[in-house]
Coordinates of C-alpha atoms in Angstrom, one line a residue:
M1 CA 136.2 80.1 82.9
Y2 CA 133.7 78.0 84.8
G3 CA 135.9 77.6 87.8
Y4 CA 136.7 81.4 88.1
V5 CA 133.1 82.4 87.8
N6 CA 132.0 79.7 90.2
D7 CA 134.4 81.0 92.8
A8 CA 133.5 84.6 92.2
L9 CA 129.8 83.8 92.8
G10 CA 130.6 81.8 96.0
L11 CA 128.6 78.8 94.7
S12 CA 131.1 76.3 96.3
Q13 CA 129.9 77.5 99.7
L14 CA 126.3 76.7 98.9
G15 CA 126.8 73.0 98.6
L16 CA 125.5 72.8 95.0
D17 CA 126.1 69.8 92.8
E18 CA 128.1 70.4 89.7
E19 CA 125.2 70.3 87.3
T20 CA 123.3 73.0 89.2
S21 CA 126.4 75.1 89.5
K22 CA 127.1 74.9 85.8
K23 CA 123.5 76.0 84.9
I24 CA 123.8 79.0 87.2
V25 CA 127.2 80.0 85.9
L26 CA 126.0 79.8 82.3
E27 CA 123.1 82.1 83.1
V28 CA 125.4 84.5 84.8
L29 CA 127.8 84.5 81.9
D30 CA 125.0 85.1 79.5
F31 CA 123.8 88.1 81.6
V32 CA 127.2 89.8 82.2
T33 CA 128.4 89.4 78.6
Q34 CA 125.3 90.8 76.9
G35 CA 126.2 93.5 74.4
L36 CA 129.8 92.5 74.0
S37 CA 130.9 92.1 70.4
S38 CA 133.6 89.6 71.1
K39 CA 134.3 86.8 73.6
P40 CA 135.5 88.4 76.8
D41 CA 138.4 87.2 78.8
V42 CA 138.2 86.1 82.4
D43 CA 139.2 89.4 83.9
T44 CA 136.5 91.2 82.0
V45 CA 133.9 88.7 83.1
L46 CA 134.9 89.0 86.8
R47 CA 135.0 92.8 86.7
R48 CA 131.4 92.7 85.3
I49 CA 130.2 90.3 87.9
K50 CA 131.6 92.6 90.6
R51 CA 130.1 95.7 89.0
L52 CA 126.7 94.1 88.6
K53 CA 126.7 92.3 91.9
P54 CA 123.1 93.1 93.0
Q55 CA 121.6 92.0 89.7
V56 CA 123.9 88.9 89.6
D57 CA 123.0 87.9 93.1
E58 CA 119.3 88.3 92.3
L59 CA 119.7 86.2 89.2
V60 CA 121.6 83.5 91.2
S61 CA 118.8 83.5 93.8
A62 CA 116.2 83.1 91.1
K63 CA 118.0 80.2 89.6
L64 CA 118.4 78.5 93.0
L65 CA 114.7 78.8 93.6
E66 CA 114.0 77.4 90.1
L67 CA 116.5 74.5 90.3
I68 CA 116.2 73.5 94.0
K69 CA 113.0 72.3 95.4
R70 CA 114.1 72.6 99.0
P71 CA 117.0 75.0 99.7
T72 CA 119.3 74.2 102.5
R73 CA 119.8 76.6 105.4
E74 CA 122.9 78.1 103.7
Q75 CA 121.1 78.4 100.4
L76 CA 118.1 80.0 102.0
E77 CA 120.3 82.5 103.8
F78 CA 121.9 83.5 100.5
I79 CA 118.5 83.9 98.8
V80 CA 117.1 86.1 101.7
Y81 CA 120.1 88.3 102.0
S82 CA 121.0 88.6 98.3
G83 CA 117.8 87.7 96.4
G84 CA 115.9 91.0 96.4
K85 CA 112.8 90.8 94.2
A86 CA 113.6 87.2 93.3
A87 CA 113.0 86.3 97.0
V88 CA 109.8 88.3 97.1
A89 CA 108.4 86.3 94.2
E90 CA 108.6 83.1 96.4
I91 CA 107.9 84.8 99.7
S92 CA 105.4 82.2 100.9
R93 CA 107.6 79.3 100.2
L94 CA 110.6 81.0 101.8
Y95 CA 108.7 82.0 104.9
K96 CA 107.5 78.4 105.5
L97 CA 111.0 77.1 105.1
A98 CA 112.6 79.7 107.4
K99 CA 109.9 79.0 109.9
E100 CA 110.7 75.2 109.7
Y101 CA 114.4 75.9 110.1
G102 CA 113.7 78.1 113.2
R103 CA 115.4 81.1 111.5
E104 CA 113.7 84.1 112.9
D105 CA 116.5 86.3 111.5
L106 CA 115.7 85.2 108.0
I107 CA 112.0 85.8 108.6
A108 CA 112.9 89.4 109.6
G109 CA 114.9 89.6 106.5
L110 CA 111.9 88.5 104.4
Q111 CA 109.7 91.0 106.1
Y112 CA 112.1 93.8 105.1
L113 CA 112.1 92.6 101.5
W114 CA 108.3 92.4 101.5
T115 CA 108.0 96.0 102.8
K116 CA 110.5 97.1 100.1
Y117 CA 109.4 95.1 97.1
G118 CA 106.1 93.3 97.8
I119 CA 102.5 94.3 97.8
R120 CA 102.6 96.1 101.2
S121 CA 99.3 96.1 103.1
P122 CA 98.5 98.6 105.8
V123 CA 97.4 95.7 107.9
Q124 CA 99.9 93.3 109.5
C125 CA 99.1 89.6 109.7
P126 CA 98.8 88.5 113.3
K127 CA 100.3 85.1 112.5
C128 CA 103.4 85.8 110.4
G129 CA 104.0 89.5 111.1
F130 CA 104.1 90.6 107.5
N131 CA 102.2 93.6 106.2
S132 CA 100.4 91.3 103.8
V133 CA 96.7 91.1 104.6
M134 CA 94.9 91.6 101.4
P135 CA 91.4 92.9 100.5
D136 CA 89.9 89.4 100.8
Y137 CA 91.1 89.5 104.5
S138 CA 93.6 86.7 103.8
C139 CA 97.4 86.9 104.3
L140 CA 99.3 86.6 101.1
V141 CA 102.3 85.1 102.8
C142 CA 101.1 82.5 105.3
G143 CA 97.4 82.1 104.3
A144 CA 95.9 83.2 107.6
V145 CA 92.5 84.8 107.5
V146 CA 91.5 87.8 109.7
T147 CA 88.1 89.2 110.6
E148 CA 86.6 92.4 109.5
K149 CA 86.8 93.5 113.2
Y150 CA 90.6 93.0 113.1
V151 CA 90.9 95.2 110.1
R152 CA 88.6 97.8 111.6
D153 CA 90.7 98.0 114.7
A154 CA 94.0 97.9 112.9
L155 CA 93.1 100.9 110.7
D156 CA 91.2 102.9 113.3
F157 CA 87.9 102.6 111.3
G158 CA 85.8 104.6 113.7
N159 CA 87.8 107.8 113.6
K160 CA 88.3 107.6 109.8
L161 CA 84.6 107.1 109.3
N162 CA 83.8 110.2 111.3
I163 CA 86.2 112.2 109.1
F164 CA 84.6 110.7 105.9
V165 CA 81.2 111.6 107.1
K166 CA 82.2 115.3 107.7
T167 CA 84.2 115.7 104.5
A168 CA 82.5 113.6 101.9
S169 CA 80.0 115.1 99.5
V170 CA 76.3 114.3 99.9
G171 CA 76.5 112.1 96.8
E172 CA 79.3 110.1 98.2
L173 CA 77.5 109.7 101.5
R174 CA 74.3 108.5 99.8
L175 CA 76.3 106.1 97.7
A176 CA 77.7 104.6 101.0
V177 CA 74.2 104.2 102.4
E178 CA 72.9 102.7 99.2
R179 CA 75.7 100.2 98.9
G180 CA 75.9 99.5 102.6
Y181 CA 79.7 99.6 102.7
V182 CA 82.7 101.9 102.3
L183 CA 86.3 101.3 101.4
L184 CA 88.9 101.5 104.1
G185 CA 92.6 102.2 103.6
E186 CA 95.7 103.4 105.5
D187 CA 94.8 107.0 104.8
G188 CA 91.1 107.1 105.3
V189 CA 87.6 105.9 104.4
Y190 CA 86.3 106.3 100.9
H191 CA 83.0 105.9 99.1
P192 CA 82.3 102.5 97.4
L193 CA 83.2 103.6 93.8
Y194 CA 86.4 105.3 94.8
R195 CA 89.4 104.5 92.6
P196 CA 92.9 105.4 93.9
T197 CA 95.3 107.1 91.6
K198 CA 98.1 104.7 92.6
P199 CA 98.0 101.0 93.7
T200 CA 96.6 100.9 97.2
V201 CA 95.2 98.1 99.3
L202 CA 91.6 98.9 100.2
F203 CA 89.2 96.9 102.3
Q204 CA 85.5 96.6 101.8
V205 CA 83.9 97.3 105.2
Y206 CA 80.2 96.8 105.7
L207 CA 78.4 99.5 107.7
K208 CA 76.6 98.7 110.9
S209 CA 73.1 100.1 111.6
D210 CA 74.4 102.9 113.8
E211 CA 77.0 103.9 111.3
I212 CA 74.4 104.1 108.6
A213 CA 72.3 106.2 110.9
L214 CA 75.2 108.5 111.4
I215 CA 75.6 109.0 107.7
V216 CA 71.9 109.5 107.1
E217 CA 71.9 112.1 109.9
E218 CA 74.7 114.0 108.2
I219 CA 72.9 113.9 104.9
E220 CA 69.7 115.3 106.4
S221 CA 71.6 118.0 108.3
R222 CA 73.0 119.3 105.1
S223 CA 69.6 119.4 103.5
Q224 CA 68.2 121.7 106.2
P225 CA 67.9 125.4 105.2
I226 CA 70.2 127.7 107.1

């Protein structure tokens, strides 16, 4: 059984030692035979591996990352192109390795996986190119730190602030002035206590004196009798 499954998974092409291969095969066998009342024959196992290929490949990738400290180029390629969410869980490690190997194609593959499965940020990191700049202004993938100005420019803060000033309630505008900051996201500027209905990356952006003056002017204009 081991040999057939090993060949079906293509493990022999990844340069694995026998111990590692056996551990992976056992994990796969356990996965594809779940729910069966009796021991399956080889053909049944191979058919299940084929039918569950995306899940099996993700499982193999996860085990490779668990068992191998430094994947080879071939192993890294398999993980990037077949690992799915398993690759995203180790995105920083894989990015550094792909960078070291000079594999820009694999970095592009990782960027695709991050956009599909990762915590996508509306701000792209200027160093690694992933949309992975988090609310603390650091990149979750490569660790680079960007400035508030970079985030302001990337998300067109000036225009979004103007829209916020015109559309927010007086209470929300006053809250922004009192706290001295607003929340900035891909879709707009929000008051400091805003809570999105779905997971969204928002940046805390401190208001400059002229921006506060703009908000105060709007508040006062609404207080004037018509």
